[in-house]
mmCIF file of C-alpha atoms in Angstrom:
data_model
loop_
_atom_site.group_PDB
_atom_site.id
_atom_site.type_symbol
_atom_site.label_atom_id
_atom_site.label_comp_id
_atom_site.label_asym_id
_atom_site.label_seq_id
_atom_site.Cartn_x
_atom_site.Cartn_y
_atom_site.Cartn_z
ATOM 1 C CA MET A 1 0.001 -0.054 0.089
ATOM 2 C CA SER A 2 2.874 2.398 0.576
ATOM 3 C CA SER A 3 4.511 1.562 -2.900
ATOM 4 C CA LYS A 4 0.944 2.510 -4.019
ATOM 5 C CA ALA A 5 0.867 5.507 -2.269
ATOM 6 C CA SER A 6 4.495 6.631 -3.410
ATOM 7 C CA SER A 7 3.401 5.969 -6.759
ATOM 8 C CA GLY A 8 0.464 8.337 -6.277
ATOM 9 C CA LYS A 9 2.791 10.378 -4.866
ATOM 10 C CA GLY A 10 5.239 10.648 -7.800
ATOM 11 C CA ASN A 11 2.314 10.628 -10.092
ATOM 12 C CA ALA A 12 1.036 13.652 -8.575
ATOM 13 C CA LYS A 13 4.740 15.171 -8.606
ATOM 14 C CA ASN A 14 4.874 14.124 -12.429
ATOM 15 C CA LYS A 15 2.145 15.937 -12.735
ATOM 16 C CA ASN A 16 3.124 18.529 -11.066
ATOM 17 C CA ALA A 17 6.208 18.816 -12.715
ATOM 18 C CA LYS A 18 6.881 21.314 -15.395
ATOM 19 C CA ALA A 19 7.328 19.930 -18.720
ATOM 20 C CA GLY A 20 10.568 19.393 -20.151
ATOM 21 C CA GLU A 21 12.200 18.413 -16.599
ATOM 22 C CA LYS A 22 12.969 14.986 -15.765
ATOM 23 C CA THR A 23 10.915 13.889 -13.054
ATOM 24 C CA GLU A 24 12.203 11.505 -9.872
ATOM 25 C CA ALA A 25 11.130 8.260 -11.810
ATOM 26 C CA ASP A 26 12.914 9.133 -14.823
ATOM 27 C CA ILE A 27 16.234 9.739 -12.821
ATOM 28 C CA ILE A 28 15.451 7.118 -11.118
ATOM 29 C CA GLN A 29 15.236 4.797 -14.269
ATOM 30 C CA GLU A 30 18.199 6.279 -15.467
ATOM 31 C CA GLN A 31 20.253 5.231 -12.545
ATOM 32 C CA LYS A 32 18.389 1.819 -12.724
ATOM 33 C CA GLU A 33 19.702 1.749 -16.411
ATOM 34 C CA GLU A 34 22.969 3.580 -15.357
ATOM 35 C CA ILE A 35 23.327 0.710 -12.905
ATOM 36 C CA LYS A 36 22.051 -2.085 -15.046
ATOM 37 C CA LYS A 37 24.956 -1.099 -17.578
ATOM 38 C CA LEU A 38 27.613 -1.051 -15.145
ATOM 39 C CA LYS A 39 26.686 -4.619 -13.903
ATOM 40 C CA LEU A 40 26.738 -5.718 -17.377
ATOM 41 C CA ARG A 41 30.045 -4.158 -17.906
ATOM 42 C CA ILE A 42 31.213 -5.689 -14.414
ATOM 43 C CA GLU A 43 30.101 -8.882 -15.540
ATOM 44 C CA THR A 44 32.095 -8.243 -18.731
ATOM 45 C CA LEU A 45 34.830 -7.547 -16.890
ATOM 46 C CA GLU A 46 35.040 -9.867 -14.582
ATOM 47 C CA ARG A 47 34.171 -12.433 -17.770
ATOM 48 C CA TYR A 48 37.376 -10.505 -18.852
ATOM 49 C CA MET A 49 39.207 -11.010 -16.157
ATOM 50 C CA VAL A 50 38.102 -14.664 -15.909
ATOM 51 C CA LEU A 51 39.828 -15.004 -19.268
ATOM 52 C CA ARG A 52 42.378 -13.455 -18.692
ATOM 53 C CA SER A 53 43.239 -14.978 -15.757
ATOM 54 C CA GLU A 54 42.874 -18.194 -17.742
ATOM 55 C CA GLN A 55 45.194 -16.760 -20.506
ATOM 56 C CA THR A 56 47.686 -15.834 -17.897
ATOM 57 C CA GLN A 57 47.180 -19.296 -16.059
ATOM 58 C CA LYS A 58 47.756 -21.076 -19.693
ATOM 59 C CA ALA A 59 50.811 -18.511 -20.335
ATOM 60 C CA ARG A 60 52.340 -18.931 -17.225
ATOM 61 C CA ALA A 61 51.899 -22.987 -17.374
ATOM 62 C CA SER A 62 53.162 -22.279 -21.251
ATOM 63 C CA GLU A 63 55.870 -20.362 -19.885
ATOM 64 C CA MET A 64 56.887 -22.909 -17.269
ATOM 65 C CA GLU A 65 56.667 -25.762 -20.101
ATOM 66 C CA MET A 66 58.804 -23.762 -22.095
ATOM 67 C CA LYS A 67 60.964 -23.029 -19.395
ATOM 68 C CA SER A 68 60.969 -26.339 -18.348
ATOM 69 C CA LYS A 69 62.137 -27.251 -22.329
ATOM 70 C CA LEU A 70 64.399 -24.807 -22.333
ATOM 71 C CA SER A 71 65.992 -25.936 -19.005
ATOM 72 C CA GLN A 72 66.051 -29.576 -21.065
ATOM 73 C CA LEU A 73 67.359 -28.152 -24.134
ATOM 74 C CA ASP A 74 70.148 -26.639 -22.252
ATOM 75 C CA GLU A 75 70.983 -29.296 -20.397
ATOM 76 C CA ASP A 76 71.134 -31.772 -23.372
ATOM 77 C CA PHE A 77 73.042 -29.354 -25.230
ATOM 78 C CA GLU A 78 75.511 -28.976 -22.331
ATOM 79 C CA LYS A 79 75.875 -32.761 -22.029
ATOM 80 C CA GLU A 80 75.985 -32.748 -25.917
ATOM 81 C CA LYS A 81 78.408 -30.473 -25.940
ATOM 82 C CA MET A 82 80.471 -32.139 -22.782
ATOM 83 C CA GLU A 83 80.057 -35.387 -24.956
ATOM 84 C CA ARG A 84 81.884 -34.157 -28.001
ATOM 85 C CA PHE A 85 84.492 -32.260 -25.774
ATOM 86 C CA HIS A 86 84.876 -35.732 -24.678
ATOM 87 C CA ILE A 87 85.153 -36.550 -28.100
ATOM 88 C CA ALA A 88 87.450 -34.137 -29.274
ATOM 89 C CA SER A 89 89.731 -34.346 -26.112
ATOM 90 C CA ASP A 90 89.488 -38.419 -26.779
ATOM 91 C CA MET A 91 90.576 -37.819 -30.387
ATOM 92 C CA ILE A 92 92.833 -35.343 -29.806
ATOM 93 C CA ARG A 93 94.492 -37.220 -27.425
ATOM 94 C CA GLN A 94 94.413 -40.537 -30.033
ATOM 95 C CA TYR A 95 95.825 -37.924 -32.766
ATOM 96 C CA LYS A 96 98.883 -36.719 -30.723
ATOM 97 C CA ALA A 97 99.565 -40.661 -29.517
ATOM 98 C CA LEU A 98 99.466 -41.639 -32.999
ATOM 99 C CA GLN A 99 101.364 -38.271 -34.057
ATOM 100 C CA LYS A 100 104.203 -39.126 -31.601
ATOM 101 C CA THR A 101 103.867 -42.951 -32.460
ATOM 102 C CA LEU A 102 104.544 -42.039 -35.900
ATOM 103 C CA ILE A 103 107.716 -39.150 -35.075
ATOM 104 C CA GLU A 104 109.176 -42.293 -32.623
ATOM 105 C CA LYS A 105 109.215 -44.147 -35.846
ATOM 106 C CA LEU A 106 110.080 -42.004 -37.967
ATOM 107 C CA ASN A 107 113.131 -40.942 -35.823
ATOM 108 C CA ALA A 108 113.921 -44.831 -35.555
ATOM 109 C CA SER A 109 114.043 -45.110 -39.049
ATOM 110 C CA GLU A 110 115.811 -42.077 -39.477
ATOM 111 C CA GLN A 111 118.415 -43.225 -36.926
ATOM 112 C CA LYS A 112 118.517 -46.823 -38.499
ATOM 113 C CA ASN A 113 119.186 -44.919 -41.902
ATOM 114 C CA THR A 114 121.875 -42.839 -40.457
ATOM 115 C CA SER A 115 123.213 -45.979 -38.940
ATOM 116 C CA LEU A 116 123.129 -48.049 -42.135
ATOM 117 C CA ALA A 117 124.768 -45.431 -44.211
ATOM 118 C CA ASP A 118 127.659 -45.345 -41.427
ATOM 119 C CA GLN A 119 128.026 -48.842 -41.697
ATOM 120 C CA LEU A 120 128.000 -49.053 -45.464
ATOM 121 C CA HIS A 121 130.497 -46.177 -45.436
ATOM 122 C CA LEU A 122 132.595 -48.122 -42.924
ATOM 123 C CA ALA A 123 132.437 -50.836 -45.276
ATOM 124 C CA LYS A 124 133.256 -49.297 -48.377
ATOM 125 C CA VAL A 125 136.377 -47.652 -46.710
ATOM 126 C CA ALA A 126 137.469 -51.196 -45.141
ATOM 127 C CA LEU A 127 137.171 -52.706 -48.723
ATOM 128 C CA HIS A 128 138.746 -49.763 -50.072
ATOM 129 C CA GLU A 129 141.631 -50.548 -47.533
ATOM 130 C CA VAL A 130 141.538 -54.271 -48.153
ATOM 131 C CA LYS A 131 141.585 -53.248 -51.671
ATOM 132 C CA LYS A 132 144.386 -51.174 -51.096
ATOM 133 C CA GLU A 133 146.032 -53.797 -48.780
ATOM 134 C CA LYS A 134 145.665 -56.601 -51.184
ATOM 135 C CA ASP A 135 147.183 -54.577 -54.202
ATOM 136 C CA GLN A 136 150.214 -53.421 -52.176
ATOM 137 C CA ILE A 137 150.607 -56.834 -51.048
ATOM 138 C CA ILE A 138 150.145 -58.340 -54.835
ATOM 139 C CA GLU A 139 152.515 -55.601 -56.119
ATOM 140 C CA MET A 140 154.964 -56.294 -53.343
ATOM 141 C CA LYS A 141 154.614 -59.846 -54.567
ATOM 142 C CA GLN A 142 155.379 -59.459 -57.912
ATOM 143 C CA ARG A 143 158.460 -57.576 -57.176
ATOM 144 C CA GLU A 144 159.639 -60.342 -55.280
ATOM 145 C CA ILE A 145 158.846 -62.624 -57.945
ATOM 146 C CA GLU A 146 160.187 -60.412 -60.421
ATOM 147 C CA GLU A 147 163.435 -60.134 -58.518
ATOM 148 C CA GLN A 148 163.822 -63.640 -57.884
ATOM 149 C CA ARG A 149 163.248 -64.513 -61.941
ATOM 150 C CA GLN A 150 165.942 -61.923 -62.164
ATOM 151 C CA LYS A 151 168.543 -63.504 -59.451
ATOM 152 C CA MET A 152 167.716 -66.554 -61.140
ATOM 153 C CA GLN A 153 168.237 -65.112 -64.498
ATOM 154 C CA SER A 154 171.615 -63.925 -63.332
ATOM 155 C CA MET A 155 172.660 -67.552 -61.581
ATOM 156 C CA VAL A 156 171.398 -69.262 -64.822
ATOM 157 C CA VAL A 157 173.816 -66.524 -66.906
ATOM 158 C CA GLU A 158 176.642 -66.978 -64.191
ATOM 159 C CA PHE A 159 176.328 -70.706 -63.702
ATOM 160 C CA SER A 160 175.980 -70.575 -67.639
ATOM 161 C CA ASN A 161 179.029 -68.599 -68.275
ATOM 162 C CA MET A 162 180.969 -70.671 -65.507
ATOM 163 C CA LEU A 163 180.102 -73.856 -66.935
ATOM 164 C CA LYS A 164 181.282 -72.504 -70.423
ATOM 165 C CA GLU A 165 184.314 -71.400 -69.134
ATOM 166 C CA THR A 166 185.051 -75.019 -66.934
ATOM 167 C CA LEU A 167 184.122 -76.568 -70.181
ATOM 168 C CA ALA A 168 186.576 -74.640 -72.360
ATOM 169 C CA LYS A 169 189.127 -74.931 -69.182
ATOM 170 C CA MET A 170 188.643 -78.517 -69.329
ATOM 171 C CA GLY A 171 188.729 -78.979 -72.844
ATOM 172 C CA ASN A 172 191.957 -77.164 -72.944
ATOM 173 C CA THR A 173 193.226 -79.281 -70.111
ATOM 174 C CA ILE A 174 192.467 -82.622 -71.775
ATOM 175 C CA GLN A 175 194.261 -81.438 -75.053
ATOM 176 C CA GLN A 176 197.214 -80.948 -72.674
ATOM 177 C CA GLU A 177 196.689 -84.131 -71.379
ATOM 178 C CA LYS A 178 196.562 -85.884 -74.747
ATOM 179 C CA GLU A 179 199.952 -84.136 -75.735
ATOM 180 C CA PHE A 180 201.537 -84.909 -72.866
ATOM 181 C CA GLN A 181 200.192 -88.202 -71.504
ATOM 182 C CA ASP A 182 203.715 -89.194 -70.450
ATOM 183 C CA ASP A 183 204.184 -86.450 -68.083
ATOM 184 C CA SER A 184 202.935 -87.280 -64.754
ATOM 185 C CA THR A 185 204.181 -84.539 -62.762
ATOM 186 C CA TYR A 186 202.856 -82.090 -65.680
ATOM 187 C CA ASN A 187 199.559 -83.990 -65.244
ATOM 188 C CA LEU A 188 199.251 -83.302 -61.659
ATOM 189 C CA VAL A 189 199.815 -79.315 -61.507
ATOM 190 C CA ASN A 190 197.564 -79.420 -64.205
ATOM 191 C CA ASN A 191 195.187 -81.423 -62.359
ATOM 192 C CA SER A 192 195.805 -79.098 -59.397
ATOM 193 C CA ARG A 193 194.818 -76.438 -60.898
ATOM 194 C CA LEU A 194 191.602 -77.508 -62.865
ATOM 195 C CA LEU A 195 190.519 -78.112 -59.653
ATOM 196 C CA ASP A 196 190.515 -74.278 -58.459
ATOM 197 C CA PHE A 197 188.192 -73.619 -61.729
ATOM 198 C CA ILE A 198 185.589 -76.387 -61.103
ATOM 199 C CA PRO A 199 182.748 -76.243 -58.628
ATOM 200 C CA PRO A 200 182.683 -78.839 -55.834
ATOM 201 C CA GLU A 201 179.519 -80.560 -56.973
ATOM 202 C CA MET A 202 181.229 -81.329 -60.792
ATOM 203 C CA ILE A 203 184.303 -82.402 -58.441
ATOM 204 C CA GLN A 204 182.132 -85.133 -56.803
ATOM 205 C CA ASN A 205 181.029 -85.648 -60.467
ATOM 206 C CA LEU A 206 184.358 -86.094 -62.226
ATOM 207 C CA LYS A 207 185.448 -88.620 -59.400
ATOM 208 C CA MET A 208 182.439 -90.604 -59.587
ATOM 209 C CA GLN A 209 183.316 -90.522 -63.330
ATOM 210 C CA ALA A 210 186.995 -91.587 -62.556
ATOM 211 C CA ASN A 211 185.587 -94.493 -60.349
ATOM 212 C CA ALA A 212 183.899 -96.124 -63.437
ATOM 213 C CA PRO A 213 185.091 -98.308 -65.535
ATOM 214 C CA PRO A 214 187.753 -96.478 -68.190
ATOM 215 C CA LEU A 215 186.101 -95.013 -71.577
ATOM 216 C CA PRO A 216 187.670 -95.173 -75.168
ATOM 217 C CA SER A 217 190.102 -92.970 -75.807
ATOM 218 C CA THR A 218 188.616 -90.911 -78.468
ATOM 219 C CA SER A 219 185.437 -90.051 -76.275
ATOM 220 C CA HIS A 220 185.280 -86.579 -74.213
ATOM 221 C CA PRO A 221 183.528 -86.811 -70.749
ATOM 222 C CA THR A 222 179.970 -85.749 -70.880
ATOM 223 C CA ILE A 223 178.486 -82.877 -68.573
ATOM 224 C CA THR A 224 174.918 -82.450 -68.112
ATOM 225 C CA THR A 225 173.157 -79.025 -66.951
ATOM 226 C CA SER A 226 169.672 -78.644 -65.689
ATOM 227 C CA LYS A 227 167.889 -75.133 -65.841
#
């Protein structure tokens, strides 16, 4: 009833209001419309806030996921980097070890080649010395042989001359013996002289011939010579 009374009063006031002026009801209606608009706006803002909150949560979740993935990627990257570092270090270590081994083998080969070259040089020098010594020995032996040959030739010539001289003297002596066979004293003297010119070997040969059976008077004694 009070509302009816108030509405009645309002109507009365509206009736009493001047034309073109807002009544209290209009103002209230406008306020209600404004409040309604504000409520709609608040609801919109709340829905927007909820949406933004959800988006923020999703963004945070996505950010966390991205951070987790990034952290995992960083971890994987560091792990792979360490693995590659270890692999590279191992390869470098193997390369250095292989390089060291090859250098040692190369040095050993160079030392061996140097040693073999030195040995070859020493062997050549020794061979040259041996050849030189051998040539000197051969030359010395050849000189000795030549000297012996010359001595033998000289001795042969000397013996041949002595033999010729002896034969000539013996021939003269034999001729003289034929002429003076009756003179024994002369024969003894000539025989003693003849002995001075005859070598001892020939004297021994003559003695052996003297003890042999007598030969005919027309024959001459034969003397053999050996070269």
